[in-house]
PDB file of C-alpha atoms in Angstrom:
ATOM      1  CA  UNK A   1       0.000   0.000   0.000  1.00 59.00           C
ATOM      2  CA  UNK A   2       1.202   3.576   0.432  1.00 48.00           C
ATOM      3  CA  UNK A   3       0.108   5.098  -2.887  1.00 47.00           C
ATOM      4  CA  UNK A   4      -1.105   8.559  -1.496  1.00 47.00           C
ATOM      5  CA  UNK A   5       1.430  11.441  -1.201  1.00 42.00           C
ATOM      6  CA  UNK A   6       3.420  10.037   1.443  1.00 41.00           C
ATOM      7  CA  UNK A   7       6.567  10.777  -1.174  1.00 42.00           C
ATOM      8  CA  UNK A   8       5.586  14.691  -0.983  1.00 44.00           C
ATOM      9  CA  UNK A   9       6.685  17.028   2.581  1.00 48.00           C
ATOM     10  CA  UNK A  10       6.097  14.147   4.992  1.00 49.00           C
ATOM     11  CA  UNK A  11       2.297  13.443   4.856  1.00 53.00           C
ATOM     12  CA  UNK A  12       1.087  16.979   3.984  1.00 57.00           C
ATOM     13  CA  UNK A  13      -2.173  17.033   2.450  1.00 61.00           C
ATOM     14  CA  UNK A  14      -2.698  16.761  -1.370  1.00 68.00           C
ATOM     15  CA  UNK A  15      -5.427  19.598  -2.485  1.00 70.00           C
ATOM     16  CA  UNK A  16      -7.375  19.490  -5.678  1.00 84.00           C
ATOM     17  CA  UNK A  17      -7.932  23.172  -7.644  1.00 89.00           C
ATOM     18  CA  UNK A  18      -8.421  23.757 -10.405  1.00 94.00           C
ATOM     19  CA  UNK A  19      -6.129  25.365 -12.680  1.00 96.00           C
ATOM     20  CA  UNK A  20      -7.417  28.997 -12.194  1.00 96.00           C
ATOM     21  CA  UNK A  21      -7.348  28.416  -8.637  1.00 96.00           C
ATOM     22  CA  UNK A  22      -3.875  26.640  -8.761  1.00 95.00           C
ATOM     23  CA  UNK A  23      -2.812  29.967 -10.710  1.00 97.00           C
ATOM     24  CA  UNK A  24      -3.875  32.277  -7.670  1.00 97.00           C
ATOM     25  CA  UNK A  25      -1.742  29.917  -5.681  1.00 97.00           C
ATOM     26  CA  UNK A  26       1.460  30.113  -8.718  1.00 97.00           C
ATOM     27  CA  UNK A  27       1.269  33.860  -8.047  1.00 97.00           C
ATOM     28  CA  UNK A  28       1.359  33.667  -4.365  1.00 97.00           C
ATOM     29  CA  UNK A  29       4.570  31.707  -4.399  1.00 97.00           C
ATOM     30  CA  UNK A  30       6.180  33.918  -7.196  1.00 97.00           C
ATOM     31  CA  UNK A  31       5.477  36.542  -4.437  1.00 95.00           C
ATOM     32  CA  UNK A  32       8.411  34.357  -2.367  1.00 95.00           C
ATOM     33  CA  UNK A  33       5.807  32.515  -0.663  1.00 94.00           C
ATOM     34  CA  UNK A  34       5.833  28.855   0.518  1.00 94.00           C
ATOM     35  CA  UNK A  35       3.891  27.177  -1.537  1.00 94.00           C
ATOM     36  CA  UNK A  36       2.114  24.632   0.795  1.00 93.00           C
ATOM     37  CA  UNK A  37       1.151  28.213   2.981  1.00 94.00           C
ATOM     38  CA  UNK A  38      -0.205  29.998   0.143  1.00 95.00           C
ATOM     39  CA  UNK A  39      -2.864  27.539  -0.931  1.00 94.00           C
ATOM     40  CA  UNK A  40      -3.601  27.291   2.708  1.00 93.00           C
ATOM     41  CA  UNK A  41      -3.964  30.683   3.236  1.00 95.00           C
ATOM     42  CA  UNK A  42      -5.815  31.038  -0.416  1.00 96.00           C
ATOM     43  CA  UNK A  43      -8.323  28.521   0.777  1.00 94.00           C
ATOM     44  CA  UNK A  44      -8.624  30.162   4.365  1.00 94.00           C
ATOM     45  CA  UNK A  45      -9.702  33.524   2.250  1.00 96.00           C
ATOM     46  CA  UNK A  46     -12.073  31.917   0.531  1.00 96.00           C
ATOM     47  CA  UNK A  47     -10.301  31.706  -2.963  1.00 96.00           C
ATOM     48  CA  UNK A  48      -9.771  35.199  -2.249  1.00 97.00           C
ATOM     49  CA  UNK A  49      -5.779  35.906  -3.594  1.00 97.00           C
ATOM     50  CA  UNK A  50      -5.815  39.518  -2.626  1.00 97.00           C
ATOM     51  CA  UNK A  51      -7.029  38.847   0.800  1.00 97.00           C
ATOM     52  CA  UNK A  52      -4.550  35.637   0.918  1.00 97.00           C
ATOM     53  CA  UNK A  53      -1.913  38.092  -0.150  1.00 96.00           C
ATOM     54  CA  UNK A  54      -2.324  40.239   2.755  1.00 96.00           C
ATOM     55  CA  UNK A  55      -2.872  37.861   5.104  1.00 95.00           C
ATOM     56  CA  UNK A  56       1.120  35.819   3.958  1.00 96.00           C
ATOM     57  CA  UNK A  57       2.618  39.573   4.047  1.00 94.00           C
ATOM     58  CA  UNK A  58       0.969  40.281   7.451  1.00 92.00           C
ATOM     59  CA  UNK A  59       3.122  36.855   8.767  1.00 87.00           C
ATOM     60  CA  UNK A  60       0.873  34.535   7.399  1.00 75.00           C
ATOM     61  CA  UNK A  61      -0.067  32.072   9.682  1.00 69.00           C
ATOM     62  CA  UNK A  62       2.436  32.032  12.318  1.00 65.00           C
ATOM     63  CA  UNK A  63       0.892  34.780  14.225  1.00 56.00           C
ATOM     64  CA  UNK A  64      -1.465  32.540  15.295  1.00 54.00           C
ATOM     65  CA  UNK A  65       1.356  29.366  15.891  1.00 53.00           C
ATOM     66  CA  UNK A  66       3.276  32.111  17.834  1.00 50.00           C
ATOM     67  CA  UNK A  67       0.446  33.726  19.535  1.00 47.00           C
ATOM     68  CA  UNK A  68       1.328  32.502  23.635  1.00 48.00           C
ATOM     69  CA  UNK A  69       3.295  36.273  23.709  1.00 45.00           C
ATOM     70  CA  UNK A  70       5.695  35.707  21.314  1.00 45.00           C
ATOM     71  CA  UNK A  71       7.229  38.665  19.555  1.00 47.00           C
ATOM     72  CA  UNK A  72       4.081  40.150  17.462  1.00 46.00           C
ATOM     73  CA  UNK A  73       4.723  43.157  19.875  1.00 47.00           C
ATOM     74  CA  UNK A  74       3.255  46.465  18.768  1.00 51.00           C
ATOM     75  CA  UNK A  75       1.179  49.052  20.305  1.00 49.00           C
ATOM     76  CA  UNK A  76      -2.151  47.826  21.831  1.00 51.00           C
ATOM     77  CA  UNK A  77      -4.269  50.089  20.209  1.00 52.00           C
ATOM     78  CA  UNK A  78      -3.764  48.430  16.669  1.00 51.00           C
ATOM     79  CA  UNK A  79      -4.616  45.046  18.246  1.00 51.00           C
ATOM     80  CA  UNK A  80      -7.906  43.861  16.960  1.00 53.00           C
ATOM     81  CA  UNK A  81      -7.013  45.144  13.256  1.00 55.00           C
ATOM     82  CA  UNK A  82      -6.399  41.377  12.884  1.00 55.00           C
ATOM     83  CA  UNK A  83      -9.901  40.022  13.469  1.00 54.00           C
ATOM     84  CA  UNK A  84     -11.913  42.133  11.409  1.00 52.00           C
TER      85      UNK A  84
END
């Protein structure tokens, strides 16, 4: 047995998009993204690329990995701009 994408990054999940949606996620990584974070964060916006965009440049998804006080820092006024 085996046959499912155990060859690929250690187990990570194997999406299926379609080619328009797989060329959002090209872009994303021409951007210098990773390319296993950009579909997830494509996906995450709802197919959205801009939005997907923003959220890899903001730190992508490690602000919330890193989110027990790590260095995000900042003042705490600008806080909740990240859950609107």
């Amino acid at each position: 047995g085996g046959e499912g994408g155990d060859g690929m990054m250690g187990g990570a999940q194997v999406l299926r998009l379609s080619e328009e949606e797989m060329a959002a996620v090209d872009r994303l990584t021409e951007m210098g993204f990773d390319r296993a974070e950009a579909a997830q964060a494509y996906l995450a916006c709802d197919k959205n690329e801009a939005l997907a965009a923003n959220l890899l440049m903001d730190g992508g998804f490690n602000m919330f990995d890193e989110a027990d006080g790590g260095d995000m820092g900042g003042d705490d006024e600008g806080d909740d701009d990240m859950y609107d």
